[in-house]
Tab-separated table of C-alpha atoms in Angstrom:
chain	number	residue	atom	x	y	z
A	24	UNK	CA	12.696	16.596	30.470
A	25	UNK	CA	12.869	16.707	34.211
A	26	UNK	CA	13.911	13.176	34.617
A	27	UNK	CA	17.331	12.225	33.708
A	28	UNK	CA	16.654	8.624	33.129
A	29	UNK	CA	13.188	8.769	30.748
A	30	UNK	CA	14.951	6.964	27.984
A	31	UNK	CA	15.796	4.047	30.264
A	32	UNK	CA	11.722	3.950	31.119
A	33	UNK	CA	10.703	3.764	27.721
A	34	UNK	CA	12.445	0.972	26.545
A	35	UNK	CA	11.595	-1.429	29.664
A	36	UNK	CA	9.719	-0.335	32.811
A	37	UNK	CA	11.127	-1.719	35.597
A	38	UNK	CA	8.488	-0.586	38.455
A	39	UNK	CA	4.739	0.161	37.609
A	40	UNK	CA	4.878	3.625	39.083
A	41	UNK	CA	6.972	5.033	36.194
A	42	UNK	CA	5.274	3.336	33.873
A	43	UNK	CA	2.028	4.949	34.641
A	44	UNK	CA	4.383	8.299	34.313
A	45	UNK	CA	5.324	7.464	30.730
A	46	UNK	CA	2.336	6.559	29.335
A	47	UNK	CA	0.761	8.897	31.631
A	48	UNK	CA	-2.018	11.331	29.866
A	49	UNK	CA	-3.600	14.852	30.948
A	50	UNK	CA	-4.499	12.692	34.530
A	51	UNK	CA	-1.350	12.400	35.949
A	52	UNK	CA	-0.540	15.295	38.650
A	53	UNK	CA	2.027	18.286	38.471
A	54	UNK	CA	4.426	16.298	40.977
A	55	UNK	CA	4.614	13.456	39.288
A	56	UNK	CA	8.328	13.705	38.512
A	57	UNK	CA	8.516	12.887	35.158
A	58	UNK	CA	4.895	13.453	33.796
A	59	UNK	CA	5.855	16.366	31.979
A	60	UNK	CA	7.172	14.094	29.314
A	61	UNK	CA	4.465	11.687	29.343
A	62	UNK	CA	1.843	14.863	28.809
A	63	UNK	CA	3.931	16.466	25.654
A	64	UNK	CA	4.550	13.115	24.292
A	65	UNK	CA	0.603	12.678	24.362
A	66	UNK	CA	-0.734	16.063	22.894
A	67	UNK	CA	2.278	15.402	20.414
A	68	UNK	CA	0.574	12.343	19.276
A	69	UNK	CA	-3.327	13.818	19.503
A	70	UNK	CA	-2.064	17.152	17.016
A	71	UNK	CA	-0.626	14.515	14.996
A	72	UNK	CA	-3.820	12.381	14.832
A	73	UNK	CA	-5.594	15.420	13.882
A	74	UNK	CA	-3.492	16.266	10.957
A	75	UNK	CA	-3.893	12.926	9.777
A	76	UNK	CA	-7.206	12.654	10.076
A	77	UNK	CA	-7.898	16.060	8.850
A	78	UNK	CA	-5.493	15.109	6.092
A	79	UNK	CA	-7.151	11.954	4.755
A	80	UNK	CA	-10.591	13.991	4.967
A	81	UNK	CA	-9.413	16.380	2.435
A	82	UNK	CA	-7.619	12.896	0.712
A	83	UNK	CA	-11.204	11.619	0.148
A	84	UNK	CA	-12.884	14.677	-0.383
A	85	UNK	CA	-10.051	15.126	-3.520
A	86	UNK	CA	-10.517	11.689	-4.495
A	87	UNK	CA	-14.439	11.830	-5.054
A	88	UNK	CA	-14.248	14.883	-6.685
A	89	UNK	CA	-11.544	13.397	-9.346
A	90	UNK	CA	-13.493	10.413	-9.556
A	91	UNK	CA	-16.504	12.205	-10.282
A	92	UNK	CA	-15.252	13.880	-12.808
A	93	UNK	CA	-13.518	11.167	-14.507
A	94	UNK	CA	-16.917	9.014	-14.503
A	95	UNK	CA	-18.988	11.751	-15.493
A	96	UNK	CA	-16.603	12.648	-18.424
A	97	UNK	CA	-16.516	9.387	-19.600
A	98	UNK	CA	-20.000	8.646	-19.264
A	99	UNK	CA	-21.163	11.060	-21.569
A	100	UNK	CA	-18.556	10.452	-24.001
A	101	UNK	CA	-20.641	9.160	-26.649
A	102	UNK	CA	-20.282	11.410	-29.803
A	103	UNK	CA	-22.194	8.289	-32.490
A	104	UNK	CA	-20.117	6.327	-35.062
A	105	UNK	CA	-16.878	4.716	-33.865
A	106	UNK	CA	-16.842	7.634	-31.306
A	107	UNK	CA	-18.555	6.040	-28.447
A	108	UNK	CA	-17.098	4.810	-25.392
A	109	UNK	CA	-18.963	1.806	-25.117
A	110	UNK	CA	-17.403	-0.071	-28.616
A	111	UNK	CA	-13.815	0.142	-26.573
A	112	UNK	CA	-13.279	-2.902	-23.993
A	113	UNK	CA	-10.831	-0.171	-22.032
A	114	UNK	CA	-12.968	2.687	-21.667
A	115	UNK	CA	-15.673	0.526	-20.179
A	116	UNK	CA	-13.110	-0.898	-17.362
A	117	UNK	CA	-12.131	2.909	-16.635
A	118	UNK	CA	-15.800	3.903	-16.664
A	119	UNK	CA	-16.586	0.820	-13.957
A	120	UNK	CA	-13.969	1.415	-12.136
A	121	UNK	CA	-14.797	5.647	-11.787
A	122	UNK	CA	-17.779	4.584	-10.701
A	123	UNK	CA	-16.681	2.278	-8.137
A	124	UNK	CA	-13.852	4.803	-6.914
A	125	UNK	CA	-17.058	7.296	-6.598
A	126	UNK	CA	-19.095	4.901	-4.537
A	127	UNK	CA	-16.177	4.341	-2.372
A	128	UNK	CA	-14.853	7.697	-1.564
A	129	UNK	CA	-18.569	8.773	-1.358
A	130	UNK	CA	-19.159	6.597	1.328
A	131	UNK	CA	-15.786	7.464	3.103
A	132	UNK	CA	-16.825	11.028	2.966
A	133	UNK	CA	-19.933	10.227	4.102
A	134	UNK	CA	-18.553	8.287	7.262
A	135	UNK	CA	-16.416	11.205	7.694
A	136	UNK	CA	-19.235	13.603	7.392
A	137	UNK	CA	-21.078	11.666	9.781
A	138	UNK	CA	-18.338	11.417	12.761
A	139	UNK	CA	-17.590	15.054	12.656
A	140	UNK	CA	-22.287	16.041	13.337
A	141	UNK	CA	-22.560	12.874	15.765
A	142	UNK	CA	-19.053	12.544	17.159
A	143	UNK	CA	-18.967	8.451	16.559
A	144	UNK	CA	-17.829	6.272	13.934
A	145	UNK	CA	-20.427	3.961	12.069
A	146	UNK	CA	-17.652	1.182	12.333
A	147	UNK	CA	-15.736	-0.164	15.309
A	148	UNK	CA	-11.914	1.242	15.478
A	149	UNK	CA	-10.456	-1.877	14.226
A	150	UNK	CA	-12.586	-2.836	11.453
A	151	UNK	CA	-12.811	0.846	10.693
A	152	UNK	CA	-8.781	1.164	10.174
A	153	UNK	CA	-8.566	-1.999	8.040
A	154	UNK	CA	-11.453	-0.979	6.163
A	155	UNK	CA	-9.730	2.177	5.690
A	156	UNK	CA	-6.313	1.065	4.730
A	157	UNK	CA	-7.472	-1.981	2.532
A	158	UNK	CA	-10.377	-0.084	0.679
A	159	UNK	CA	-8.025	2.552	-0.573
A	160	UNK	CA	-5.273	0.398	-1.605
A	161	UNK	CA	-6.847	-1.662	-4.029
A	162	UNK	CA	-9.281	1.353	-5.454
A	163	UNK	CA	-5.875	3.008	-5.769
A	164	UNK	CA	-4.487	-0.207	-7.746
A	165	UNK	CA	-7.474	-0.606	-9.947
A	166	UNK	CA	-7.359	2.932	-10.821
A	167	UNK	CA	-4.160	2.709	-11.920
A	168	UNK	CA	-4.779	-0.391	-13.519
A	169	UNK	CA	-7.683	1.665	-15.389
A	170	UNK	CA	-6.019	4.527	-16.544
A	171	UNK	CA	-3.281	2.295	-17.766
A	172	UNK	CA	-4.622	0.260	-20.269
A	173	UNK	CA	-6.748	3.398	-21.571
A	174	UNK	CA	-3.806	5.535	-22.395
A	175	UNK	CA	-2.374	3.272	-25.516
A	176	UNK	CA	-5.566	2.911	-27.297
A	177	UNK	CA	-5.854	6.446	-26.717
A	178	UNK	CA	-2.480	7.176	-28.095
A	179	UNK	CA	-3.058	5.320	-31.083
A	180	UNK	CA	-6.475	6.599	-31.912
A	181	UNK	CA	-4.728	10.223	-31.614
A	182	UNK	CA	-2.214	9.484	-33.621
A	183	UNK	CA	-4.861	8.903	-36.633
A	184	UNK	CA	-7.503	11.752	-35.445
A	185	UNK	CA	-7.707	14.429	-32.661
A	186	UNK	CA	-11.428	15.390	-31.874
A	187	UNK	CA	-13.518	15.614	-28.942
A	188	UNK	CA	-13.972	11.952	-28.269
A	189	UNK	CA	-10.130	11.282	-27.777
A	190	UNK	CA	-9.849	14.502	-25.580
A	191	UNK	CA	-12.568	13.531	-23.342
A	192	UNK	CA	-11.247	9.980	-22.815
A	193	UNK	CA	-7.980	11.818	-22.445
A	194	UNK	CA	-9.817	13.786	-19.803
A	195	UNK	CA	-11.448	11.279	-18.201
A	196	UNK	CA	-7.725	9.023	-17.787
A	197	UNK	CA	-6.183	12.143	-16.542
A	198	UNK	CA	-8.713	12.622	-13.655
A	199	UNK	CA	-8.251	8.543	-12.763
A	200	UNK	CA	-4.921	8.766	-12.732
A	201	UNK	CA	-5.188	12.077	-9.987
A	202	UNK	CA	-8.065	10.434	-8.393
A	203	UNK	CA	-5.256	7.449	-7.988
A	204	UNK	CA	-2.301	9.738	-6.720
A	205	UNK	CA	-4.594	10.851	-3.977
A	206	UNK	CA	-5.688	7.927	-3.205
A	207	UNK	CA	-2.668	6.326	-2.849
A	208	UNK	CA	-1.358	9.428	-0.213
A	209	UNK	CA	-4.354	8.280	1.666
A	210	UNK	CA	-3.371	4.609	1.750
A	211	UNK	CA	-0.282	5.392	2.912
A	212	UNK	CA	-2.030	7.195	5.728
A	213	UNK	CA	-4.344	4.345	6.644
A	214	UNK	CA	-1.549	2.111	6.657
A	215	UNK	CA	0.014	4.292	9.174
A	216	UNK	CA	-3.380	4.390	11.431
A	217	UNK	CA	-3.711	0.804	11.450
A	218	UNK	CA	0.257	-0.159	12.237
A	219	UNK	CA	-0.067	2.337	15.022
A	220	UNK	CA	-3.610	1.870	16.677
A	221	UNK	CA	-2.755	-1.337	18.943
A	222	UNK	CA	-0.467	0.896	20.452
A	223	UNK	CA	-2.810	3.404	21.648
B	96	UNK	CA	-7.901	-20.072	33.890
B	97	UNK	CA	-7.917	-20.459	37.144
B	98	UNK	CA	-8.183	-16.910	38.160
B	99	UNK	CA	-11.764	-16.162	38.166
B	100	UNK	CA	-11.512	-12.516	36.805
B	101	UNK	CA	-9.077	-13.328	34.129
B	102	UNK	CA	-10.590	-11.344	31.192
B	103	UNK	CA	-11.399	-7.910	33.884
B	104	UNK	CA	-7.161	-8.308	34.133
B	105	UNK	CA	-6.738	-8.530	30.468
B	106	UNK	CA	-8.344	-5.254	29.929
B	107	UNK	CA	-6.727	-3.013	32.972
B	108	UNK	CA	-4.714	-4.509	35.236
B	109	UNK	CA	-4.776	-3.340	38.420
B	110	UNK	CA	-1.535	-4.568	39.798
B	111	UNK	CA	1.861	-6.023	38.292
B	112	UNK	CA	1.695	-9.393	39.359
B	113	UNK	CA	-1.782	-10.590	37.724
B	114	UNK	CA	-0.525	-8.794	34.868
B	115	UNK	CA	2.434	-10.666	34.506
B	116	UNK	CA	0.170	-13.808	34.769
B	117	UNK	CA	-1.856	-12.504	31.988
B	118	UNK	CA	0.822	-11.401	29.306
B	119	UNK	CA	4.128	-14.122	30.832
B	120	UNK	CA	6.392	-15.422	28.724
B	121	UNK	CA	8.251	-18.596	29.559
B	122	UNK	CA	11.541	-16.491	31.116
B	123	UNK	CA	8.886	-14.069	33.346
B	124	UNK	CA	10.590	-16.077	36.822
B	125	UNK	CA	8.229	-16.167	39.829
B	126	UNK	CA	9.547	-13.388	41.459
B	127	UNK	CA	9.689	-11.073	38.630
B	128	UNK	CA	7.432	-8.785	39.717
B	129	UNK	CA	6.529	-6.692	36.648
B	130	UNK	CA	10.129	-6.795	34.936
B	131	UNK	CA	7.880	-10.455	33.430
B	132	UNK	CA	5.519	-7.859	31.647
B	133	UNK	CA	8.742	-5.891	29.820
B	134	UNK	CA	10.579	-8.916	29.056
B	135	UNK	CA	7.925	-11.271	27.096
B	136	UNK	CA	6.476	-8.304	25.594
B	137	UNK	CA	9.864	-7.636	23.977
B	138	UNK	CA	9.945	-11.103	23.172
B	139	UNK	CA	7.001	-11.373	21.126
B	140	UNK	CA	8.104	-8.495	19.437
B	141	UNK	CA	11.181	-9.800	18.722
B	142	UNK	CA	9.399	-13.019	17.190
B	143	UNK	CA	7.225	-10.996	14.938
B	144	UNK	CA	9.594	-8.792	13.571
B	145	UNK	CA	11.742	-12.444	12.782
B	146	UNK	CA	8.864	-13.530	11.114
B	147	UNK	CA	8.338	-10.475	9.483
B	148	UNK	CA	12.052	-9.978	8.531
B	149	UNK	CA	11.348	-13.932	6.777
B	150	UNK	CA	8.394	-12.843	5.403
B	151	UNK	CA	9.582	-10.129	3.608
B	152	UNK	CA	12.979	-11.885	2.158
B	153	UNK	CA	11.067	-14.642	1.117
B	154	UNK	CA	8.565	-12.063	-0.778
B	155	UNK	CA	11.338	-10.368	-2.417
B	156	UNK	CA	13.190	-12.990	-3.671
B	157	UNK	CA	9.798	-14.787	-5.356
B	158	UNK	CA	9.427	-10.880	-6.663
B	159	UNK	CA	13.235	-11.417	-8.232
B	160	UNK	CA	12.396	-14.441	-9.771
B	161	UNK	CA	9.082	-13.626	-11.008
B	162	UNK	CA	10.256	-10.329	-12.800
B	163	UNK	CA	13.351	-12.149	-14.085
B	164	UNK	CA	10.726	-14.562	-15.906
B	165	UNK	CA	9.282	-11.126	-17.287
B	166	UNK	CA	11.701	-9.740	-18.472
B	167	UNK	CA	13.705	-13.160	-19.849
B	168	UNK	CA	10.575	-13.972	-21.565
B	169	UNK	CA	9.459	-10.687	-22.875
B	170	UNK	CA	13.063	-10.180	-24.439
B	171	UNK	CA	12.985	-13.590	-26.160
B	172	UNK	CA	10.071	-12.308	-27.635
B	173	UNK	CA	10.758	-12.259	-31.358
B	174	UNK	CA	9.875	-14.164	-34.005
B	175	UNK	CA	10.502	-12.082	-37.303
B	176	UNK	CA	8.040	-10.009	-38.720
B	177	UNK	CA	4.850	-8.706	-37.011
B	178	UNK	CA	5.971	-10.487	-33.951
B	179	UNK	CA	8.714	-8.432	-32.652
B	180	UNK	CA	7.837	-6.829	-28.820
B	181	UNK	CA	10.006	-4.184	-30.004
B	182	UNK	CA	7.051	-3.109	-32.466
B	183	UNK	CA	4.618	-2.170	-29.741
B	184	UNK	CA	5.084	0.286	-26.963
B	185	UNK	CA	2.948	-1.556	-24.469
B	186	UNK	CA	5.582	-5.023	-24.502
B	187	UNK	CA	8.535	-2.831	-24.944
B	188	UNK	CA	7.276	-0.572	-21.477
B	189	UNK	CA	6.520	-3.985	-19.989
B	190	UNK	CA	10.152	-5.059	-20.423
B	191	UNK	CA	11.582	-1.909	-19.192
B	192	UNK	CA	9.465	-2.344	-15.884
B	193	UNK	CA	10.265	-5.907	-16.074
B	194	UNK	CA	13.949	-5.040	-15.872
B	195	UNK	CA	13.751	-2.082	-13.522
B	196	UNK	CA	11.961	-4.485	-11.125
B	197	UNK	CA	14.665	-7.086	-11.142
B	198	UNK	CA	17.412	-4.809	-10.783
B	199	UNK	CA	15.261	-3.698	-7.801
B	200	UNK	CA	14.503	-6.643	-6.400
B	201	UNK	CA	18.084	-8.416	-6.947
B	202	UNK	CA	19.601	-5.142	-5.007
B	203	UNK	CA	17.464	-5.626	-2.175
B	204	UNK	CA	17.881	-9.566	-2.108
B	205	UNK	CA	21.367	-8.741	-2.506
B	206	UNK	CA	21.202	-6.369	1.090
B	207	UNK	CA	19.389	-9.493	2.695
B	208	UNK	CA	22.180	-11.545	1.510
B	209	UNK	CA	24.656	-9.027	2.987
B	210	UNK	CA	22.722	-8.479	6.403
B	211	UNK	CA	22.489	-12.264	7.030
B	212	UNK	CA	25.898	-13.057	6.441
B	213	UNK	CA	27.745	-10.274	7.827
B	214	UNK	CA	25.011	-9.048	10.589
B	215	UNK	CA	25.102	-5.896	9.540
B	216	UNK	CA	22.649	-3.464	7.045
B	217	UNK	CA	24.206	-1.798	4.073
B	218	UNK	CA	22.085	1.301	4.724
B	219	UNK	CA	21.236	3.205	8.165
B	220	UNK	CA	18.228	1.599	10.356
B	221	UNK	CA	15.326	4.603	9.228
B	222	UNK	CA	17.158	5.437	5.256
B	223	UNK	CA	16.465	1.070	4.879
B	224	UNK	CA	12.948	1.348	5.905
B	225	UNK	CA	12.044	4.537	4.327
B	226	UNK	CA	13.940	2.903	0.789
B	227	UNK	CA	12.361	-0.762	1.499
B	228	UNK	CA	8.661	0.810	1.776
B	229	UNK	CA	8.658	3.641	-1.041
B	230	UNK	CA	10.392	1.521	-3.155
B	231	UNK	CA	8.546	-1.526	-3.699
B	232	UNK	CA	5.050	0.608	-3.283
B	233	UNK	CA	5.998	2.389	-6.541
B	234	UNK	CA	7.627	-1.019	-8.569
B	235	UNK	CA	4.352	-2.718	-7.622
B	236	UNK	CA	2.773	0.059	-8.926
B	237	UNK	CA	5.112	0.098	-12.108
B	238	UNK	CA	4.737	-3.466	-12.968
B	239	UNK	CA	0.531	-3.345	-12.206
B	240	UNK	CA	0.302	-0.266	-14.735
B	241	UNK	CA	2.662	-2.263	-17.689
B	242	UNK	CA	0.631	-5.552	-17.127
B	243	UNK	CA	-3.300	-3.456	-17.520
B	244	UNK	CA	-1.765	-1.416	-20.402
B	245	UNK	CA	-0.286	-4.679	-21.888
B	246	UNK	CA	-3.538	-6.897	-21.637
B	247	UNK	CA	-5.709	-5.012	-24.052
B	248	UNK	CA	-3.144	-5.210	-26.818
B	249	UNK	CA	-2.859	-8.720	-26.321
B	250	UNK	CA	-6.262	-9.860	-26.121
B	251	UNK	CA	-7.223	-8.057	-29.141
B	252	UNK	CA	-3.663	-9.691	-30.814
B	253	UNK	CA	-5.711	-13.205	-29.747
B	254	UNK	CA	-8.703	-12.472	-31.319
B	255	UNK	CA	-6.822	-12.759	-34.598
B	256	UNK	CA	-4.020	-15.155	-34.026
B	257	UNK	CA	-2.985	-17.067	-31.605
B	258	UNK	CA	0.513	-18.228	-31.899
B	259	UNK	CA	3.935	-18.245	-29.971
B	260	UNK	CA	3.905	-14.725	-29.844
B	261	UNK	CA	0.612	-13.759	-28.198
B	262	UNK	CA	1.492	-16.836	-25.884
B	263	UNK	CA	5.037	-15.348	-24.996
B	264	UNK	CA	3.500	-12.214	-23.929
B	265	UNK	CA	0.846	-13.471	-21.697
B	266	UNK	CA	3.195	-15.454	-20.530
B	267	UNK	CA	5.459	-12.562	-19.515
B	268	UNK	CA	2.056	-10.303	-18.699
B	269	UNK	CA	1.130	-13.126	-16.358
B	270	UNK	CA	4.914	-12.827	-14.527
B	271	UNK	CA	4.851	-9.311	-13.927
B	272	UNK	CA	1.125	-9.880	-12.289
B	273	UNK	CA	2.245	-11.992	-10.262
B	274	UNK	CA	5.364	-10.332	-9.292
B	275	UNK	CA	3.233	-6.954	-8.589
B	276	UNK	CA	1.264	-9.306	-5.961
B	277	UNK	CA	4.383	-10.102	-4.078
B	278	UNK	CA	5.723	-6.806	-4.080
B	279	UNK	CA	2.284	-5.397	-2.643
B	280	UNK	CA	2.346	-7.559	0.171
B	281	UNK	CA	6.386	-6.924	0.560
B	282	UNK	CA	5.152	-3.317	0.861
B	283	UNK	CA	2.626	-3.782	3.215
B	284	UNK	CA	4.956	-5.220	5.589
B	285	UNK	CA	7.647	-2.486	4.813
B	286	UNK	CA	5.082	0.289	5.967
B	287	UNK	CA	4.629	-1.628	8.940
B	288	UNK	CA	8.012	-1.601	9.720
B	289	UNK	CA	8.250	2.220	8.821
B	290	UNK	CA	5.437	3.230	10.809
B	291	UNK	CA	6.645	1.370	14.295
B	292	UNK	CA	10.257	2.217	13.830
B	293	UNK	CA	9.662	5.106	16.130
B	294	UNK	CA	8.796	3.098	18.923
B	295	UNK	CA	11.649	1.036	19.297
């Protein structure tokens, strides 16, 4: 850092001219006294930004895959008798809620797929970072929620008999509850993005 | 507003008096030149993060008081018998959370308590808000997953009978709900305050 005092100018800019040098981005000139902080503290930020949004790309990408998986599983867990998904109040919430998880992260992935080819977002920033941070919080709660009141009746029915319908539903909760974990990583994320953006 | 090109100022403003107009506070003096900008903008932040400091006492002392219920009424919960909580795994991992919640919540109720009255924070400025948003994030997800994996039980239980037992626990079910909602939105204003602590 060049200028002695840049600490001073970040809390409370007292002229306009260093102001412009603190916030300053790629624009401001070589002699500009203390740009040199203003330009690291910027491409700090934009590698940042990357990682994160690289990051919750790979989040989603994680999260439709598990989701997938845990809707298909259950899905075609019908083996006849008492060994069909549909008789049990629980696996019918998880199954619902799979699918919704799928729809979701399908259409984030989409989104995603769609601002890396054409460069723009097919929401405006703001709505697009609540949308963000909101959507994956609650599909992260209600796959929780899911996976949780699955795993006792589970539990009980192996306790009697271990067969392929209790290992798929056991298969099925155990992608939820990953498809959850990784969702909630990319809540926290989103959270992040939308605390931060009216500072941009 | 009597300036004509108010809203072309709001966006970008050229110069530091308009802007001073624009964003003033009621100390910005007439001849503040652009310290006006600095100051009120530290003043609203200073009112939000009041508000928010409010905000997020009030929320965890309802979350206190609402896992207390939980756990006070799940423990009560035996009436000889059948209807013992301590029979099913579901009530007895709903009283655990119940109680790991209010020990939670009365610790951190306890810090306000502490901060208030002395003016000072039991725990370093980034350790509190790295503590504050992890942990109620992972006690609202706690108490969410024992409510879902209570319900089932409970509503099959009702199908059958429906007496003082059945009513205790969706009684305490319906506590640990409701405590989860507070301690989601107490989270969502702790990652707030995590992700802008850098910016002070």
């Amino acid at each position: 850092m060049s200028n002695p005092s840049g600490l001073e100018l970040e809390k409370q800019p007292p002229s306009p001219a260093p102001a412009a040098d603190v916030e300053g981005g790629p624009t401001a000139g070589p002699g500009a006294g203390s740009s040199g902080f203003g330009v690291s503290s910027v491409l700090r930020r934009w590698r940042r930004e990357d990682l994160m949004r690289k990051g919750s790309a790979v989040l989603r990408a994680l999260g439709l895959v598990f989701s997938m998986l845990s809707f298909i599983i259950m899905a075609s867990n019908n083996h006849g008798d008492w060994r069909q998904f549909g008789k049990y109040e629980e696996y019918r919430y998880l199954l619902a809620i799979a699918i919704l998880s799928t729809l979701y992260t399908g259409g984030q992935c989409y989104r995603q797929f769609h601002q890396t080819y054409t460069g723009k977002d097919l929401l405006p920033l703001k709505t697009a970072a609540l949308i963000d941070f909101v959507g994956d919080q609650i599909i992260a709660y209600l796959l929780l929620s899911s996976a949780s009141s699955a795993i006792p009746l589970t539990n009980r029915m192996r306790e009697g008999a271990d067969n392929i319908f209790t290992d798929s539903s056991a298969a099925a909760i155990s992608m939820s509850l990953l498809a959850f974990l990784v969702l909630a990583c990319s809540s926290v994320i989103a959270g992040y993005k939308l605390s931060t953006q009216s500072y941009l």
